[in-house]
């Protein structure tokens, strides 16, 4: 079996410049997380180190809301990494966000899911690690930057319609002033919701010539990264992080992989698997993982693995394990 997506994360050079501009020294951050100052020039870290850096920034800045806004707005456009440059110079806000969602796959540990429904568009962050281990300030800055991208690209003072955070974010009033909307704390997910009309706003920073250079290189890098894992593992990984949105369909997964449904079906067949089989495996594996967490009740677990009601989850679990979720949990908790 091949490994899951890489645990190597590259810190963008502009991150350290951004910290310096708001009065936070790189050596203070490095000292707090027991890393060498070479982190600035050799910026490859593990997920644990990446989270520790953000925790350190949060502690040093003190005021979390202030730290979110200052870094999101202070990051210089000229220091954007190539993946972000390709979004800043997109045709419009929709194009920018679609590119962001696609290229985020090369930048663990978070991914971005964009959903257009009715008059609204939601941008939801999904984490490869336990969401509770993710520094709240990183969640806040990521959503703030997505709005900042739209503001810079369109040249308009865009406002969100609502923002949801699963963890406390400091001074909510300060953040509401920045986002231009009400903020909910303690939700199940982290989402930025805004008017779907904003997606059609053209970017004044649109640069077709630059995109013609950047896009092929980024797409090649993404495809190379995806080919380093088997297609069955990659599909199952995508499924697991989208189960809470309901039953993942092959059209959505194929689109995220940048291929047609027919190509995805063919490649799964070549690896002697199928979309339906992988979905069952993903739900089964996630159910077992969640059941060994005593803080989750079974009704919540049913939702987390994509079932609309608890009875459907019970029937499925009995087929998988020959037992009820409650009995399985009781007999396996002592093993972990």
Short mmCIF file of C-alpha atoms in Angstrom, two decimals:
data_model
loop_
_atom_site.label_atom_id
_atom_site.label_comp_id
_atom_site.label_asym_id
_atom_site.label_seq_id
_atom_site.Cartn_x
_atom_site.Cartn_y
_atom_site.Cartn_z
CA UNK A 1 0.00 0.00 0.00
CA UNK A 2 1.17 3.47 -0.81
CA UNK A 3 1.12 6.21 1.75
CA UNK A 4 -1.56 8.84 2.18
CA UNK A 5 -0.89 12.32 0.80
CA UNK A 6 2.43 13.76 1.93
CA UNK A 7 3.07 15.09 5.43
CA UNK A 8 5.56 17.60 4.01
CA UNK A 9 4.28 21.17 3.95
CA UNK A 10 6.05 24.16 2.40
CA UNK A 11 5.73 27.44 4.27
CA UNK A 12 5.37 30.28 1.73
CA UNK A 13 8.28 32.78 1.95
CA UNK A 14 5.79 35.62 2.28
CA UNK A 15 4.59 34.17 5.57
CA UNK A 16 7.72 35.21 7.40
CA UNK A 17 7.74 38.64 5.79
CA UNK A 18 4.11 39.06 6.80
CA UNK A 19 4.96 38.22 10.41
CA UNK A 20 7.82 40.71 10.36
CA UNK A 21 5.54 43.46 9.07
CA UNK A 22 3.18 43.06 12.01
CA UNK A 23 5.97 42.90 14.57
CA UNK A 24 6.45 39.15 15.06
CA UNK A 25 10.02 37.93 14.61
CA UNK A 26 10.74 34.63 12.88
CA UNK A 27 13.32 33.68 15.52
CA UNK A 28 10.69 34.06 18.27
CA UNK A 29 8.39 31.66 16.47
CA UNK A 30 11.21 29.20 15.78
CA UNK A 31 12.32 29.29 19.41
CA UNK A 32 8.83 28.50 20.68
CA UNK A 33 8.52 25.41 18.50
CA UNK A 34 12.14 24.26 18.92
CA UNK A 35 13.00 24.69 15.25
CA UNK A 36 16.18 26.07 13.72
CA UNK A 37 16.04 29.50 12.08
CA UNK A 38 16.87 27.72 8.83
CA UNK A 39 13.09 27.15 8.69
CA UNK A 40 12.97 30.55 6.96
CA UNK A 41 15.28 29.47 4.11
CA UNK A 42 14.42 25.74 4.13
CA UNK A 43 10.68 25.98 4.77
CA UNK A 44 9.62 22.31 4.62
CA UNK A 45 7.84 21.16 7.78
CA UNK A 46 5.66 18.30 8.97
CA UNK A 47 1.99 18.79 9.78
CA UNK A 48 2.79 18.78 13.51
CA UNK A 49 5.46 21.47 13.03
CA UNK A 50 3.14 23.47 10.77
CA UNK A 51 0.43 23.51 13.43
CA UNK A 52 3.00 24.35 16.11
CA UNK A 53 4.16 27.38 14.10
CA UNK A 54 0.60 28.68 13.94
CA UNK A 55 0.07 28.04 17.65
CA UNK A 56 3.25 30.01 18.34
CA UNK A 57 2.09 32.91 16.17
CA UNK A 58 -1.23 32.95 18.01
CA UNK A 59 0.52 33.06 21.39
CA UNK A 60 2.92 35.80 20.30
CA UNK A 61 0.27 38.03 18.75
CA UNK A 62 -1.99 37.68 21.80
CA UNK A 63 -5.15 39.12 20.26
CA UNK A 64 -6.42 36.33 17.98
CA UNK A 65 -8.91 38.41 16.00
CA UNK A 66 -6.26 41.06 15.41
CA UNK A 67 -3.76 38.39 14.38
CA UNK A 68 -6.22 36.94 11.86
CA UNK A 69 -7.04 40.25 10.20
CA UNK A 70 -3.53 41.73 10.19
CA UNK A 71 -1.90 38.72 8.56
CA UNK A 72 -4.72 38.11 6.06
CA UNK A 73 -4.66 41.73 4.91
CA UNK A 74 -0.93 42.35 5.29
CA UNK A 75 0.30 39.47 3.10
CA UNK A 76 1.77 41.19 0.04
CA UNK A 77 0.42 40.12 -3.33
CA UNK A 78 3.95 40.06 -4.77
CA UNK A 79 4.87 37.38 -2.22
CA UNK A 80 2.04 34.98 -3.15
CA UNK A 81 3.26 31.46 -3.99
CA UNK A 82 2.50 30.22 -7.55
CA UNK A 83 -0.64 28.34 -6.46
CA UNK A 84 -2.12 31.57 -5.06
CA UNK A 85 -0.87 33.76 -7.92
CA UNK A 86 -2.91 31.57 -10.24
CA UNK A 87 -6.02 32.47 -8.24
CA UNK A 88 -5.26 36.19 -7.91
CA UNK A 89 -4.86 36.56 -11.67
CA UNK A 90 -7.96 34.47 -12.50
CA UNK A 91 -10.75 35.69 -14.77
CA UNK A 92 -13.33 36.22 -11.99
CA UNK A 93 -14.04 35.25 -8.37
CA UNK A 94 -15.55 31.88 -9.35
CA UNK A 95 -12.52 31.00 -11.46
CA UNK A 96 -10.23 32.06 -8.61
CA UNK A 97 -12.01 29.92 -6.03
CA UNK A 98 -12.19 26.90 -8.32
CA UNK A 99 -8.46 27.17 -8.89
CA UNK A 100 -7.89 27.55 -5.16
CA UNK A 101 -9.92 24.40 -4.43
CA UNK A 102 -7.99 22.46 -7.08
CA UNK A 103 -4.49 23.56 -6.15
CA UNK A 104 -5.15 23.24 -2.41
CA UNK A 105 -4.76 19.51 -3.02
CA UNK A 106 -1.02 20.15 -3.33
CA UNK A 107 -0.93 21.99 0.00
CA UNK A 108 -1.93 19.77 2.92
CA UNK A 109 -3.21 19.64 5.61
CA UNK A 110 -6.38 21.51 4.60
CA UNK A 111 -8.65 21.30 1.60
CA UNK A 112 -11.36 23.60 0.31
CA UNK A 113 -14.82 22.51 -0.77
CA UNK A 114 -16.89 24.99 -2.78
CA UNK A 115 -20.65 24.53 -3.10
CA UNK A 116 -23.05 26.68 -5.12
CA UNK A 117 -26.69 26.31 -4.14
CA UNK A 118 -29.57 28.67 -4.76
CA UNK A 119 -28.47 32.25 -4.14
CA UNK A 120 -25.52 31.26 -1.96
CA UNK A 121 -22.00 29.92 -2.28
CA UNK A 122 -20.27 28.22 0.64
CA UNK A 123 -16.55 27.63 1.08
CA UNK A 124 -15.87 24.92 3.63
CA UNK A 125 -12.49 23.96 5.05
CA UNK A 126 -11.76 20.28 5.54
CA UNK A 127 -8.76 18.98 7.45
CA UNK A 128 -6.74 15.80 6.97
CA UNK A 129 -5.94 15.79 10.68
CA UNK A 130 -8.37 15.92 13.60
CA UNK A 131 -9.98 19.34 13.24
CA UNK A 132 -9.67 19.99 16.96
CA UNK A 133 -5.87 19.79 16.69
CA UNK A 134 -5.83 22.56 14.10
CA UNK A 135 -4.90 25.99 15.52
CA UNK A 136 -8.02 28.19 15.51
CA UNK A 137 -6.02 31.14 14.19
CA UNK A 138 -5.10 29.14 11.06
CA UNK A 139 -8.79 28.42 10.39
CA UNK A 140 -9.62 32.10 10.86
CA UNK A 141 -6.82 33.35 8.61
CA UNK A 142 -7.66 30.85 5.86
CA UNK A 143 -11.30 31.96 5.64
CA UNK A 144 -10.34 35.63 5.98
CA UNK A 145 -7.85 35.23 3.12
CA UNK A 146 -10.50 33.72 0.84
CA UNK A 147 -12.58 36.87 1.29
CA UNK A 148 -9.48 39.06 0.99
CA UNK A 149 -8.69 37.36 -2.32
CA UNK A 150 -12.09 38.38 -3.65
CA UNK A 151 -11.70 41.93 -2.42
CA UNK A 152 -8.26 42.37 -3.95
CA UNK A 153 -9.15 40.66 -7.20
CA UNK A 154 -12.40 42.53 -7.82
CA UNK A 155 -11.35 45.80 -6.23
CA UNK A 156 -14.71 45.78 -4.41
CA UNK A 157 -15.39 45.74 -0.63
CA UNK A 158 -17.08 42.33 -0.72
CA UNK A 159 -18.90 41.14 2.38
CA UNK A 160 -19.74 37.64 3.54
CA UNK A 161 -23.32 36.70 4.36
CA UNK A 162 -22.29 34.55 7.31
CA UNK A 163 -19.21 32.87 8.73
CA UNK A 164 -19.11 29.70 10.84
CA UNK A 165 -16.26 28.60 13.08
CA UNK A 166 -16.05 25.33 15.01
CA UNK A 167 -13.72 26.87 17.62
CA UNK A 168 -13.50 30.21 19.50
CA UNK A 169 -11.82 32.97 17.48
CA UNK A 170 -11.27 35.70 20.03
CA UNK A 171 -13.08 39.02 19.67
CA UNK A 172 -16.11 38.14 17.55
CA UNK A 173 -17.14 41.79 17.10
CA UNK A 174 -13.77 42.62 15.51
CA UNK A 175 -14.14 39.70 13.11
CA UNK A 176 -17.73 40.59 12.27
CA UNK A 177 -16.55 44.08 11.35
CA UNK A 178 -13.94 42.59 8.99
CA UNK A 179 -16.19 39.97 7.36
CA UNK A 180 -19.17 42.33 7.27
CA UNK A 181 -21.61 39.77 8.67
CA UNK A 182 -22.63 37.79 11.73
CA UNK A 183 -20.33 35.02 12.96
CA UNK A 184 -21.38 31.73 14.53
CA UNK A 185 -19.05 29.92 16.92
CA UNK A 186 -19.17 26.24 17.89
CA UNK A 187 -20.58 24.93 14.60
CA UNK A 188 -19.80 21.52 13.12
CA UNK A 189 -17.84 23.03 10.24
CA UNK A 190 -15.79 26.06 9.24
CA UNK A 191 -17.50 27.92 6.42
CA UNK A 192 -17.53 31.24 4.61
CA UNK A 193 -20.91 31.91 2.97
CA UNK A 194 -21.53 34.74 0.53
CA UNK A 195 -23.82 35.76 -2.31
CA UNK A 196 -23.53 33.63 -5.42
CA UNK A 197 -23.71 36.82 -7.49
CA UNK A 198 -20.24 37.74 -6.24
CA UNK A 199 -18.80 34.75 -8.12
CA UNK A 200 -19.39 36.50 -11.43
CA UNK A 201 -17.49 39.63 -10.46
CA UNK A 202 -14.51 40.03 -12.84
CA UNK A 203 -11.01 40.35 -11.43
CA UNK A 204 -9.23 43.57 -12.28
CA UNK A 205 -6.03 41.58 -11.71
CA UNK A 206 -6.87 39.11 -14.50
CA UNK A 207 -3.71 38.20 -16.44
CA UNK A 208 -4.25 35.64 -19.19
CA UNK A 209 -0.60 35.58 -20.25
CA UNK A 210 0.59 34.76 -16.75
CA UNK A 211 -2.09 32.08 -16.31
CA UNK A 212 -1.01 30.48 -19.59
CA UNK A 213 2.42 30.04 -18.01
CA UNK A 214 1.37 29.06 -14.48
CA UNK A 215 -1.57 26.74 -15.13
CA UNK A 216 0.19 24.00 -17.16
CA UNK A 217 3.04 23.83 -14.64
CA UNK A 218 0.69 23.65 -11.65
CA UNK A 219 -1.57 21.08 -13.33
CA UNK A 220 1.48 18.96 -14.15
CA UNK A 221 2.67 19.11 -10.52
CA UNK A 222 -0.78 18.17 -9.25
CA UNK A 223 -1.09 15.27 -11.66
CA UNK A 224 2.38 14.00 -10.72
CA UNK A 225 1.44 14.17 -7.04
CA UNK A 226 -1.81 12.30 -7.61
CA UNK A 227 -0.06 9.61 -9.66
CA UNK A 228 2.26 8.91 -6.73
CA UNK A 229 -0.74 7.27 -5.02
CA UNK A 230 -3.00 4.54 -6.36
CA UNK A 231 -6.30 5.84 -7.71
CA UNK A 232 -8.25 3.70 -5.23
CA UNK A 233 -6.43 5.24 -2.26
CA UNK A 234 -6.85 8.74 -3.64
CA UNK A 235 -10.58 8.27 -4.27
CA UNK A 236 -11.15 6.79 -0.84
CA UNK A 237 -9.23 9.66 0.75
CA UNK A 238 -11.44 12.19 -1.07
CA UNK A 239 -14.55 10.27 -0.01
CA UNK A 240 -13.58 10.26 3.66
CA UNK A 241 -13.20 14.01 3.82
CA UNK A 242 -16.53 14.65 2.07
CA UNK A 243 -18.77 12.08 3.79
CA UNK A 244 -20.37 14.63 6.11
CA UNK A 245 -21.83 16.39 3.06
CA UNK A 246 -23.77 13.21 2.23
CA UNK A 247 -23.14 10.43 -0.24
CA UNK A 248 -20.19 11.41 -2.50
CA UNK A 249 -20.97 10.88 -6.19
CA UNK A 250 -18.59 9.88 -8.93
CA UNK A 251 -19.15 13.11 -10.84
CA UNK A 252 -17.91 15.23 -7.91
CA UNK A 253 -14.89 13.01 -7.22
CA UNK A 254 -13.91 12.86 -10.90
CA UNK A 255 -14.12 16.64 -11.15
CA UNK A 256 -11.87 17.04 -8.11
CA UNK A 257 -9.35 14.70 -9.71
CA UNK A 258 -9.49 16.66 -12.97
CA UNK A 259 -10.69 13.71 -15.06
CA UNK A 260 -13.92 12.49 -16.69
CA UNK A 261 -16.26 10.01 -14.99
CA UNK A 262 -15.46 7.44 -17.69
CA UNK A 263 -11.70 7.80 -17.08
CA UNK A 264 -12.16 7.44 -13.33
CA UNK A 265 -14.32 4.32 -13.77
CA UNK A 266 -11.75 2.83 -16.14
CA UNK A 267 -8.85 3.47 -13.76
CA UNK A 268 -10.76 1.99 -10.82
CA UNK A 269 -11.53 -1.09 -12.91
CA UNK A 270 -7.84 -1.40 -13.80
CA UNK A 271 -7.11 -1.55 -10.06
CA UNK A 272 -9.90 -4.14 -9.64
CA UNK A 273 -12.17 -1.85 -7.68
CA UNK A 274 -15.32 0.22 -8.12
CA UNK A 275 -16.70 3.51 -6.86
CA UNK A 276 -19.51 1.79 -4.94
CA UNK A 277 -17.09 -0.62 -3.26
CA UNK A 278 -14.73 2.18 -2.21
CA UNK A 279 -17.61 4.22 -0.79
CA UNK A 280 -18.66 1.27 1.35
CA UNK A 281 -15.06 0.79 2.53
CA UNK A 282 -14.66 4.50 3.30
CA UNK A 283 -17.83 4.56 5.40
CA UNK A 284 -16.91 1.34 7.20
CA UNK A 285 -13.38 2.51 8.03
CA UNK A 286 -14.56 5.94 9.18
CA UNK A 287 -17.30 4.39 11.32
CA UNK A 288 -14.79 2.16 13.12
CA UNK A 289 -12.46 5.10 13.63
CA UNK A 290 -15.19 7.32 15.06
CA UNK A 291 -16.60 4.60 17.33
CA UNK A 292 -13.35 4.32 19.28
CA UNK A 293 -13.74 8.00 20.19
CA UNK A 294 -15.95 7.93 23.32
CA UNK A 295 -16.78 11.64 22.97
CA UNK A 296 -18.88 11.00 19.85
CA UNK A 297 -22.43 9.67 20.18
CA UNK A 298 -23.69 7.18 17.63
CA UNK A 299 -26.22 9.56 16.10
CA UNK A 300 -23.38 11.99 15.37
CA UNK A 301 -21.23 9.20 13.92
CA UNK A 302 -24.05 8.25 11.55
CA UNK A 303 -23.99 11.83 10.24
CA UNK A 304 -20.18 11.89 10.02
CA UNK A 305 -20.14 8.84 7.73
CA UNK A 306 -22.84 10.21 5.45
CA UNK A 307 -26.10 8.68 6.67
CA UNK A 308 -29.19 10.84 6.99
CA UNK A 309 -30.69 8.76 9.79
CA UNK A 310 -29.40 6.51 12.54
CA UNK A 311 -31.42 3.43 11.46
CA UNK A 312 -29.74 3.33 8.05
CA UNK A 313 -26.35 3.47 9.74
CA UNK A 314 -27.32 0.63 12.13
CA UNK A 315 -28.39 -1.61 9.23
CA UNK A 316 -25.18 -0.92 7.32
CA UNK A 317 -22.98 -1.52 10.36
CA UNK A 318 -24.66 -4.85 11.09
CA UNK A 319 -23.83 -5.96 7.54
CA UNK A 320 -20.18 -4.89 8.02
CA UNK A 321 -19.50 -6.23 11.50
CA UNK A 322 -22.41 -8.54 12.38
CA UNK A 323 -23.08 -6.43 15.46
CA UNK A 324 -24.58 -3.12 16.53
CA UNK A 325 -22.38 -0.01 16.71
CA UNK A 326 -22.92 0.20 20.48
CA UNK A 327 -21.86 -3.41 21.11
CA UNK A 328 -18.86 -3.08 18.78
CA UNK A 329 -17.76 0.09 20.60
CA UNK A 330 -18.03 -1.58 24.01
CA UNK A 331 -15.93 -4.57 22.93
CA UNK A 332 -13.23 -2.48 21.19
CA UNK A 333 -12.71 0.57 23.40
CA UNK A 334 -10.24 -1.29 25.59
CA UNK A 335 -8.01 -2.00 22.59
CA UNK A 336 -7.09 1.69 22.10
#
